[in-house]
Coordinates of C-alpha atoms (C1' of nucleotides) in Angstrom, one line a residue:
Chain A
M1 CA 21.2 57.3 -0.6
S2 CA 19.4 55.6 -3.4
Y3 CA 20.1 53.0 -6.0
T4 CA 19.0 53.4 -9.6
Y5 CA 18.8 50.8 -12.3
E6 CA 17.9 50.8 -15.9
Y7 CA 15.5 48.0 -15.4
P8 CA 13.4 47.1 -12.4
H9 CA 14.9 44.8 -9.9
P10 CA 13.2 42.6 -7.3
A11 CA 14.4 42.6 -3.7
V12 CA 15.9 39.3 -2.7
T13 CA 15.6 37.9 0.8
A14 CA 16.7 34.7 2.6
D15 CA 14.3 33.1 4.9
I16 CA 15.3 30.4 7.3
C17 CA 13.4 27.5 8.9
I18 CA 15.1 26.5 12.1
F19 CA 13.9 23.4 13.6
S20 CA 14.6 22.0 17.0
I21 CA 13.2 19.7 19.6
R22 CA 12.1 21.1 22.9
E23 CA 10.1 19.3 25.5
G24 CA 9.9 16.4 23.2
T25 CA 8.2 18.1 20.4
L26 CA 9.3 19.6 17.1
K27 CA 9.6 23.3 17.3
V28 CA 10.4 26.0 14.8
L29 CA 12.0 29.3 15.4
L30 CA 9.7 32.3 14.5
I31 CA 10.1 36.0 14.9
Q32 CA 7.5 38.5 15.5
R33 CA 7.8 41.2 12.9
L34 CA 8.6 44.7 14.1
I35 CA 7.7 46.5 10.9
D36 CA 5.1 46.4 8.2
P37 CA 4.0 44.6 6.2
F38 CA 2.7 42.0 8.6
K39 CA 3.8 44.0 11.6
D40 CA 3.4 42.0 14.8
C41 CA 2.7 38.9 12.7
W42 CA 4.9 35.9 13.2
A43 CA 7.2 34.9 10.5
I44 CA 10.2 32.7 9.8
P45 CA 13.4 34.8 10.3
G46 CA 15.0 36.3 7.3
G47 CA 15.8 39.4 5.5
F48 CA 17.5 41.1 2.6
I49 CA 20.6 39.7 1.0
K50 CA 23.4 42.2 0.9
M51 CA 25.0 42.9 -2.5
D52 CA 28.3 41.3 -1.6
E53 CA 27.4 38.3 0.3
D54 CA 26.6 34.8 -0.8
L55 CA 23.0 33.6 -0.3
V56 CA 23.8 31.2 2.5
I57 CA 26.0 33.8 4.3
G58 CA 23.2 36.3 4.1
A59 CA 20.8 33.8 5.5
A60 CA 23.1 33.0 8.4
R61 CA 23.6 36.7 9.0
E62 CA 19.9 37.5 9.0
L63 CA 19.3 34.6 11.3
E64 CA 21.8 35.8 13.8
E65 CA 20.6 39.4 13.6
E66 CA 17.0 38.5 14.2
T67 CA 17.3 35.7 16.6
G68 CA 20.8 35.5 18.0
V69 CA 21.2 32.0 16.6
S70 CA 24.5 31.4 14.8
G71 CA 26.8 28.8 13.6
V72 CA 24.2 26.5 12.1
P73 CA 24.8 24.7 8.8
L74 CA 22.0 25.9 6.5
E75 CA 20.7 23.8 3.6
Q76 CA 19.0 25.5 0.7
L77 CA 15.4 24.6 0.2
G78 CA 14.6 26.6 -2.9
A79 CA 13.4 29.9 -4.2
Y80 CA 9.9 31.3 -3.7
G81 CA 8.9 34.1 -6.0
A82 CA 5.2 34.5 -6.5
P83 CA 4.8 38.0 -7.7
D84 CA 2.4 39.0 -5.0
R85 CA 4.0 37.3 -2.1
D86 CA 5.1 40.6 -0.6
P87 CA 2.7 43.5 -0.8
R88 CA 5.5 46.1 -0.8
E89 CA 7.4 45.3 -3.9
R90 CA 8.5 42.2 -5.7
V91 CA 10.4 40.1 -3.3
I92 CA 12.0 36.8 -4.2
T93 CA 13.1 34.7 -1.3
V94 CA 15.6 31.9 -1.1
A95 CA 14.6 29.5 1.7
F96 CA 17.0 27.6 3.9
M97 CA 16.6 25.2 6.7
A98 CA 18.5 23.6 9.5
L99 CA 18.1 21.5 12.6
V100 CA 19.8 22.7 15.7
P101 CA 20.0 21.9 19.4
S102 CA 18.4 24.7 21.4
D103 CA 18.8 23.9 25.0
Q104 CA 21.6 26.3 25.8
M105 CA 20.6 28.6 23.0
V106 CA 19.7 32.1 24.0
L107 CA 17.2 33.8 21.7
A108 CA 17.8 37.5 21.2
A109 CA 15.3 39.2 19.0
A110 CA 16.8 42.2 17.3
T111 CA 16.8 44.2 14.1
D112 CA 13.4 43.7 12.5
A113 CA 12.2 41.3 15.2
A114 CA 10.2 42.3 18.2
D115 CA 10.4 38.8 19.6
A116 CA 11.9 35.4 18.7
Q117 CA 10.3 32.3 20.1
W118 CA 10.1 28.6 19.5
F119 CA 6.7 27.4 18.3
D120 CA 5.3 23.9 18.4
M121 CA 4.9 22.8 14.8
D122 CA 1.5 21.6 15.6
E123 CA 0.4 25.0 17.0
L124 CA 1.6 27.5 14.5
P125 CA 0.3 31.0 14.5
A126 CA -0.8 32.7 11.3
L127 CA 2.4 33.4 9.4
A128 CA 3.4 36.3 7.3
F129 CA 3.8 36.1 3.5
D130 CA 3.9 32.6 2.1
H131 CA 5.8 31.4 5.1
A132 CA 3.3 28.7 5.8
T133 CA 4.1 27.1 2.5
I134 CA 7.8 27.4 2.9
L135 CA 7.6 25.9 6.3
A136 CA 5.5 23.0 5.1
D137 CA 8.0 22.2 2.4
A138 CA 10.8 22.4 5.0
R139 CA 9.0 20.1 7.3
A140 CA 8.5 17.5 4.6
R141 CA 12.2 17.7 3.7
L142 CA 13.2 17.3 7.3
A143 CA 11.3 14.1 7.7
D144 CA 12.8 12.8 4.5
K145 CA 16.4 13.4 5.4
V146 CA 16.5 12.3 9.0
T147 CA 15.9 8.6 8.6
N148 CA 16.8 7.9 5.1
R149 CA 20.5 8.5 4.6
V150 CA 23.2 9.2 7.2
T151 CA 23.6 12.8 6.4
E152 CA 24.7 15.9 8.4
T153 CA 21.0 16.5 9.1
A154 CA 20.6 13.1 10.6
K155 CA 23.8 13.6 12.7
S156 CA 22.4 16.7 14.2
A157 CA 19.5 14.6 15.6
F158 CA 21.9 13.3 18.2
Q159 CA 22.4 16.8 19.5
F160 CA 19.0 16.4 21.1
L161 CA 20.3 13.6 23.2
P162 CA 22.5 13.8 26.3
Q163 CA 26.1 12.4 25.9
K164 CA 24.8 9.2 27.5
F165 CA 21.4 8.2 26.2
T166 CA 19.1 5.3 26.2
L167 CA 17.8 3.8 23.0
A168 CA 14.3 4.8 24.0
Q169 CA 15.4 8.4 24.2
A170 CA 17.0 8.1 20.8
Q171 CA 13.8 6.6 19.4
A172 CA 11.7 9.5 20.8
V173 CA 14.0 12.0 19.0
F174 CA 13.8 10.3 15.7
E175 CA 10.0 9.8 16.0
T176 CA 9.6 13.5 16.7
L177 CA 11.7 14.5 13.7
K178 CA 10.0 12.1 11.4
G179 CA 6.6 12.8 12.7
E180 CA 5.5 9.3 13.1
P181 CA 5.9 6.4 15.5
L182 CA 8.6 3.9 14.8
D183 CA 8.7 0.2 15.7
K184 CA 11.0 -0.4 18.7
R185 CA 12.8 -3.4 17.4
N186 CA 13.2 -2.1 13.9
F187 CA 14.5 1.2 15.3
R188 CA 17.1 -0.6 17.4
K189 CA 18.3 -2.6 14.4
W190 CA 18.4 0.5 12.3
I191 CA 20.4 2.6 14.7
A192 CA 22.8 -0.1 15.4
A193 CA 23.3 -0.7 11.7
N194 CA 23.7 2.9 10.7
W195 CA 25.5 4.5 13.6
D196 CA 28.5 3.7 15.7
L197 CA 26.9 3.2 19.1
V198 CA 29.1 2.6 22.2
D199 CA 27.7 0.5 24.9
L200 CA 28.8 2.4 28.0
K201 CA 28.0 -0.6 30.3
E202 CA 26.1 1.7 32.5
K203 CA 22.4 1.7 33.4
T204 CA 19.9 4.3 34.3
S205 CA 18.3 4.1 37.7
G206 CA 15.5 5.7 39.5
G207 CA 12.7 4.9 37.2
R208 CA 9.9 2.7 38.5
H209 CA 11.0 0.1 36.0
R210 CA 13.8 -1.9 34.6
P211 CA 17.0 0.1 34.1
A212 CA 18.0 1.0 30.6
A213 CA 21.4 0.6 29.0
L214 CA 23.3 3.8 28.2
Y215 CA 25.0 4.5 25.0
S216 CA 27.0 7.2 23.3
V217 CA 27.5 7.7 19.6
D218 CA 30.7 8.1 17.6
F219 CA 30.6 9.7 14.2
Chain B
M1 CA 13.3 55.2 -17.8
S2 CA 14.9 54.1 -14.7
Y3 CA 14.1 52.5 -11.4
T4 CA 15.3 53.7 -8.1
Y5 CA 15.3 52.0 -4.8
E6 CA 16.3 53.0 -1.3
Y7 CA 18.4 49.9 -0.9
P8 CA 20.5 48.1 -3.5
H9 CA 18.7 45.3 -5.3
P10 CA 20.2 42.4 -7.1
A11 CA 19.0 41.4 -10.5
V12 CA 17.2 38.1 -10.6
T13 CA 17.4 35.7 -13.6
A14 CA 16.1 32.3 -14.4
D15 CA 18.3 29.9 -16.2
I16 CA 17.0 26.7 -17.7
C17 CA 18.7 23.4 -18.4
I18 CA 16.9 21.7 -21.2
F19 CA 17.9 18.1 -21.8
S20 CA 17.0 16.0 -24.8
I21 CA 18.2 12.9 -26.6
R22 CA 19.3 13.3 -30.1
E23 CA 21.2 10.7 -32.1
G24 CA 21.1 8.5 -29.1
T25 CA 23.0 10.8 -26.8
L26 CA 22.1 13.2 -24.1
K27 CA 22.0 16.7 -25.3
V28 CA 21.6 20.1 -23.6
L29 CA 20.2 23.2 -25.2
L30 CA 22.7 26.1 -25.1
I31 CA 22.6 29.5 -26.6
Q32 CA 25.4 31.6 -27.8
R33 CA 25.3 35.0 -26.0
L34 CA 24.8 38.0 -28.2
I35 CA 25.8 40.5 -25.6
D36 CA 28.4 41.1 -23.0
P37 CA 29.4 39.7 -20.6
F38 CA 30.5 36.5 -22.1
K39 CA 29.5 37.7 -25.5
D40 CA 29.8 34.8 -28.1
C41 CA 30.2 32.4 -25.2
W42 CA 27.8 29.5 -24.9
A43 CA 25.4 29.5 -21.9
I44 CA 22.3 27.8 -20.7
P45 CA 19.3 29.9 -21.8
G46 CA 17.8 32.3 -19.3
G47 CA 17.2 35.9 -18.5
F48 CA 15.8 38.5 -16.2
I49 CA 12.6 37.8 -14.4
K50 CA 9.9 40.4 -14.9
M51 CA 8.4 42.2 -12.0
D52 CA 5.0 40.7 -12.4
E53 CA 5.7 37.1 -13.4
D54 CA 6.3 34.1 -11.3
L55 CA 9.7 32.5 -11.4
V56 CA 8.7 29.5 -13.5
I57 CA 6.7 31.7 -15.9
G58 CA 9.6 33.9 -16.4
A59 CA 11.8 30.9 -17.0
A60 CA 9.5 29.6 -19.6
R61 CA 9.3 32.9 -21.3
E62 CA 13.0 33.4 -21.4
L63 CA 13.4 29.9 -22.8
E64 CA 10.9 30.6 -25.5
E65 CA 12.4 34.0 -26.4
E66 CA 15.9 32.7 -26.7
T67 CA 15.4 29.3 -28.2
G68 CA 11.8 29.0 -29.5
V69 CA 11.2 26.1 -27.1
S70 CA 7.8 26.4 -25.3
G71 CA 5.4 24.3 -23.4
V72 CA 7.8 22.3 -21.3
P73 CA 7.2 21.6 -17.7
L74 CA 10.0 23.2 -15.7
E75 CA 11.2 21.9 -12.4
Q76 CA 13.1 24.2 -10.0
L77 CA 16.6 23.2 -9.3
G78 CA 17.6 25.9 -6.8
A79 CA 19.0 29.3 -6.5
Y80 CA 22.6 30.3 -7.3
G81 CA 23.8 33.5 -6.0
A82 CA 27.6 33.8 -5.5
P83 CA 28.3 37.5 -5.3
D84 CA 30.7 37.5 -8.2
R85 CA 28.9 35.1 -10.5
D86 CA 28.1 37.9 -12.9
P87 CA 30.7 40.6 -13.6
R88 CA 28.1 43.3 -14.3
E89 CA 26.2 43.5 -11.1
R90 CA 24.9 41.2 -8.5
V91 CA 22.7 38.6 -10.2
I92 CA 21.0 35.8 -8.4
T93 CA 19.6 33.1 -10.6
V94 CA 17.0 30.5 -10.1
A95 CA 17.8 27.4 -12.1
F96 CA 15.2 25.2 -13.7
M97 CA 15.4 22.0 -15.7
A98 CA 13.3 19.9 -18.0
L99 CA 13.5 16.9 -20.3
V100 CA 11.9 17.4 -23.7
P101 CA 11.6 15.7 -27.0
S102 CA 13.4 17.6 -29.7
D103 CA 12.9 15.9 -33.0
Q104 CA 10.3 18.2 -34.4
M105 CA 11.5 21.1 -32.4
V106 CA 12.6 24.1 -34.3
L107 CA 15.2 26.1 -32.6
A108 CA 14.9 29.8 -33.1
A109 CA 17.6 31.9 -31.5
A110 CA 16.4 35.4 -30.7
T111 CA 16.6 38.2 -28.1
D112 CA 19.9 37.8 -26.4
A113 CA 20.9 34.7 -28.3
A114 CA 22.9 34.7 -31.5
D115 CA 22.4 31.0 -31.8
A116 CA 20.7 28.1 -30.1
Q117 CA 22.1 24.6 -30.4
W118 CA 22.0 21.2 -28.9
F119 CA 25.3 20.1 -27.4
D120 CA 26.4 16.7 -26.4
M121 CA 26.7 16.5 -22.7
D122 CA 30.1 14.9 -23.1
E123 CA 31.4 17.7 -25.4
L124 CA 30.4 20.9 -23.7
P125 CA 32.0 24.1 -24.7
A126 CA 33.2 26.6 -22.1
L127 CA 30.1 28.0 -20.4
A128 CA 29.4 31.5 -19.2
F129 CA 29.0 32.4 -15.6
D130 CA 28.6 29.5 -13.2
H131 CA 26.6 27.6 -15.8
A132 CA 28.9 24.6 -15.7
T133 CA 28.1 24.1 -12.0
I134 CA 24.4 24.5 -12.6
L135 CA 24.4 22.1 -15.5
A136 CA 26.3 19.5 -13.5
D137 CA 23.7 19.7 -10.7
A138 CA 20.9 19.4 -13.2
R139 CA 22.6 16.4 -14.8
A140 CA 22.8 14.6 -11.5
R141 CA 19.2 15.4 -10.7
L142 CA 18.1 14.0 -14.0
A143 CA 19.8 10.7 -13.6
D144 CA 18.2 10.5 -10.2
K145 CA 14.7 11.1 -11.2
V146 CA 14.5 9.1 -14.4
T147 CA 14.7 5.6 -13.0
N148 CA 13.7 5.9 -9.4
R149 CA 10.1 6.9 -9.2
V150 CA 7.5 7.1 -11.8
T151 CA 7.4 10.8 -12.1
E152 CA 6.6 13.3 -14.8
T153 CA 10.2 13.4 -15.6
A154 CA 10.3 9.7 -16.2
K155 CA 7.2 9.9 -18.3
S156 CA 8.8 12.3 -20.6
A157 CA 11.5 9.7 -21.3
F158 CA 9.0 7.9 -23.5
Q159 CA 8.8 10.9 -25.8
F160 CA 12.1 9.9 -27.2
L161 CA 10.6 6.7 -28.5
P162 CA 8.3 6.2 -31.5
Q163 CA 4.7 5.3 -30.8
K164 CA 5.6 1.7 -31.4
F165 CA 9.0 0.8 -29.9
T166 CA 11.0 -2.2 -29.0
L167 CA 12.3 -2.9 -25.6
A168 CA 15.8 -2.4 -26.8
Q169 CA 15.0 1.0 -27.9
A170 CA 13.4 1.8 -24.6
Q171 CA 16.5 0.5 -22.8
A172 CA 18.8 2.7 -24.8
V173 CA 16.7 5.8 -23.9
F174 CA 16.9 5.0 -20.2
E175 CA 20.5 4.2 -20.3
T176 CA 21.2 7.5 -22.0
L177 CA 19.3 9.4 -19.4
K178 CA 20.8 7.6 -16.5
G179 CA 24.2 7.7 -17.9
E180 CA 25.1 4.1 -17.3
P181 CA 24.3 0.7 -18.8
L182 CA 21.4 -1.3 -17.5
D183 CA 21.0 -5.0 -17.4
K184 CA 18.7 -6.2 -20.2
R185 CA 16.6 -8.7 -18.2
N186 CA 16.4 -6.4 -15.2
F187 CA 15.4 -3.5 -17.3
R188 CA 12.6 -5.5 -18.9
K189 CA 11.3 -6.6 -15.6
W190 CA 11.5 -3.0 -14.4
I191 CA 9.7 -1.4 -17.3
A192 CA 7.0 -4.1 -17.2
A193 CA 6.4 -3.6 -13.5
N194 CA 6.4 0.2 -13.6
W195 CA 4.7 1.1 -16.8
D196 CA 1.6 -0.1 -18.6
L197 CA 3.1 -1.6 -21.8
V198 CA 0.9 -2.7 -24.5
D199 CA 2.1 -5.6 -26.6
L200 CA 1.1 -4.7 -30.1
K201 CA 1.6 -8.2 -31.5
E202 CA 3.7 -6.8 -34.2
K203 CA 7.3 -7.3 -35.0
T204 CA 10.0 -5.3 -36.6
S205 CA 11.4 -6.5 -39.8
G206 CA 14.3 -5.8 -42.1
G207 CA 17.1 -6.1 -39.5
R208 CA 19.7 -8.6 -40.1
H209 CA 18.6 -10.4 -37.0
R210 CA 15.6 -11.8 -35.2
P211 CA 12.6 -9.4 -35.3
A212 CA 11.8 -7.5 -32.1
A213 CA 8.3 -7.2 -30.5
L214 CA 6.7 -3.8 -30.6
Y215 CA 5.1 -2.1 -27.7
S216 CA 3.3 1.1 -26.9
V217 CA 2.9 2.6 -23.4
D218 CA -0.3 3.8 -21.7
F219 CA 0.1 6.3 -18.8
Chain C
dA1 C1' 24.9 -24.2 -44.4
dT2 C1' 27.2 -21.0 -41.8
dG3 C1' 28.1 -16.7 -39.6
dT4 C1' 26.6 -12.6 -37.4
dA5 C1' 23.9 -9.5 -35.0
dT6 C1' 20.3 -8.6 -32.1
dG7 C1' 16.0 -10.5 -29.6
dG8 C1' 14.2 -12.7 -25.8
dT9 C1' 13.8 -15.3 -21.5
dG10 C1' 14.3 -17.1 -15.7
dT11 C1' 16.3 -18.0 -11.4
dA12 C1' 18.9 -17.7 -7.3
dA13 C1' 21.2 -15.0 -3.7
dA14 C1' 21.4 -11.1 -1.1
dG15 C1' 19.5 -7.5 1.0
dT16 C1' 15.8 -4.6 2.7
dT17 C1' 11.4 -3.6 4.9
dC18 C1' 7.9 -4.6 7.8
dA19 C1' 5.1 -6.7 11.2
dC20 C1' 4.8 -8.6 15.4
dA21 C1' 4.8 -10.7 21.2
dC22 C1' 6.6 -11.7 25.3
dA23 C1' 9.8 -12.2 29.1
dC24 C1' 12.9 -9.1 32.2
dT25 C1' 13.9 -6.1 36.0
dG26 C1' 14.0 -2.6 39.3
dA27 C1' 11.0 0.6 42.1
dC28 C1' 7.5 1.2 44.7
dA29 C1' 3.2 0.3 47.4
dG30 C1' 1.0 -2.4 50.4
Chain D
dC1 C1' 8.1 -10.0 51.2
dT2 C1' 5.4 -9.8 47.7
dG3 C1' 2.8 -8.1 43.9
dT4 C1' 2.1 -4.8 40.5
dC5 C1' 3.6 -1.3 37.6
dA6 C1' 6.2 0.6 33.8
dG7 C1' 9.4 0.8 30.6
dT8 C1' 13.4 -2.4 28.8
dG9 C1' 15.1 -5.7 25.7
dT10 C1' 15.1 -9.2 22.3
dG11 C1' 14.4 -12.5 17.2
dT12 C1' 12.1 -14.4 13.4
dG13 C1' 9.6 -14.9 9.3
dA14 C1' 7.2 -13.0 5.2
dA15 C1' 7.1 -10.0 1.5
dC16 C1' 9.5 -7.5 -1.4
dT17 C1' 13.4 -5.4 -4.0
dT18 C1' 17.8 -5.6 -6.0
dT19 C1' 21.4 -7.6 -8.4
dA20 C1' 23.9 -10.9 -11.0
dC21 C1' 24.2 -13.9 -14.5
dA22 C1' 24.1 -17.2 -19.7
dC23 C1' 22.0 -19.3 -23.3
dC24 C1' 19.0 -20.2 -27.2
dA25 C1' 16.0 -17.9 -31.1
dT26 C1' 15.5 -15.8 -35.4
dA27 C1' 16.4 -13.2 -39.5
dC28 C1' 19.5 -11.8 -42.9
dA29 C1' 23.9 -12.0 -45.6
dT30 C1' 27.2 -14.7 -47.6

DNA sequence: ATGTATGGTGTAAAGTTCACACACTGACAG
DNA sequence: CTGTCAGTGTGTGAACTTTACACCATACAT
């Protein structure tokens, strides 16, 4: 089967930056490419858009196919289309990003992916294509969104916390996402002002220190 | 000549929202399509990306071809790719925007454009494809950029002013771009704080009112 | 002289951001 | 039982930003 056009057409892919927090650090989901170009190289998941699917649907499909991750709300980052970004042919990619909890997530590499793993954002391997650029843009956008407005992206930050959490735990999550330390008192004022925290009147115990109050959040 | 691929490929276009101010109101540059689909319908300029050109280069080229407008710094807005947005075949478009002065600009419709005209943003005709959506997104982004940070976009606002301008003229420009009235005193404080205004020690004359001081701006 | 149309000016209140230091308490060790 | 450790919890002031708001000045026309 082949497809013929009167004029040349580029291929169009979707690539997806999936961020999560694991072991207290910001991670990104990468796949190891099974095929050339950049065979065996790590890359952000993605693949070709089908002719009858919307961009974001295609991105979600590729993500699930390659990594087993599904049901995440993707936000468009932009299009990347340098003529030589793919050695095979002209490929224009539309990048998406999302922030997801990953604790109970099972990664299942498939399709074009030999492997799918979480990588520490501070220890990235060499990446295929222009994925390093895309990922850097996504990282910057993530830091921007998380603490500025109360958006869906910011909501998803709470998924890295247990149902009952301490304010110190919450601060650690937001610091990880933002990539910089936050002032304790100012953080507590911010979270109280911007989110509906419920004081559970319970305390942690077991630490070699003063117990911390536990909270949950209502949206 | 034809081009054959093993898998189907979408066409990729760039579409460009060019804003300007004319006669004190915000205008957008539209072209009248010469060919189907949407023949004779108005649309934002744009066209197919060539295989060896970057997205923004292609956008600039299409803009010049269809309207005669060149040399404008385009900013990417995002990709639009609903499967049915073009009745011919799958077409994914990458949208760009810019704000340009238009007084000495000569519009020259060519290529796929029967005509190129400035339209008042408040009196838009029916637009081809999903261009109404794209244009609405661009309008929102424009208002955002102009008064918030001192960006390239904001700089270009001064191009709608003569070399020597009054603060009232400047306020009118920024109000038009932002789409809402601004407080006179607060605007004057803002512009003085954010831009390097030079007091020319000259005054307007001839109005049936008190003369206004003239300024120029240094970047 | 008067009317009219636009130019030009300052201040206070509210809100936001940022920096910053010390006492509290439970667990554990001795 | 006592001391130390380690993380918890709390408030204020300064700087800055944002917003609201009203009146006199000046040139021209009549």
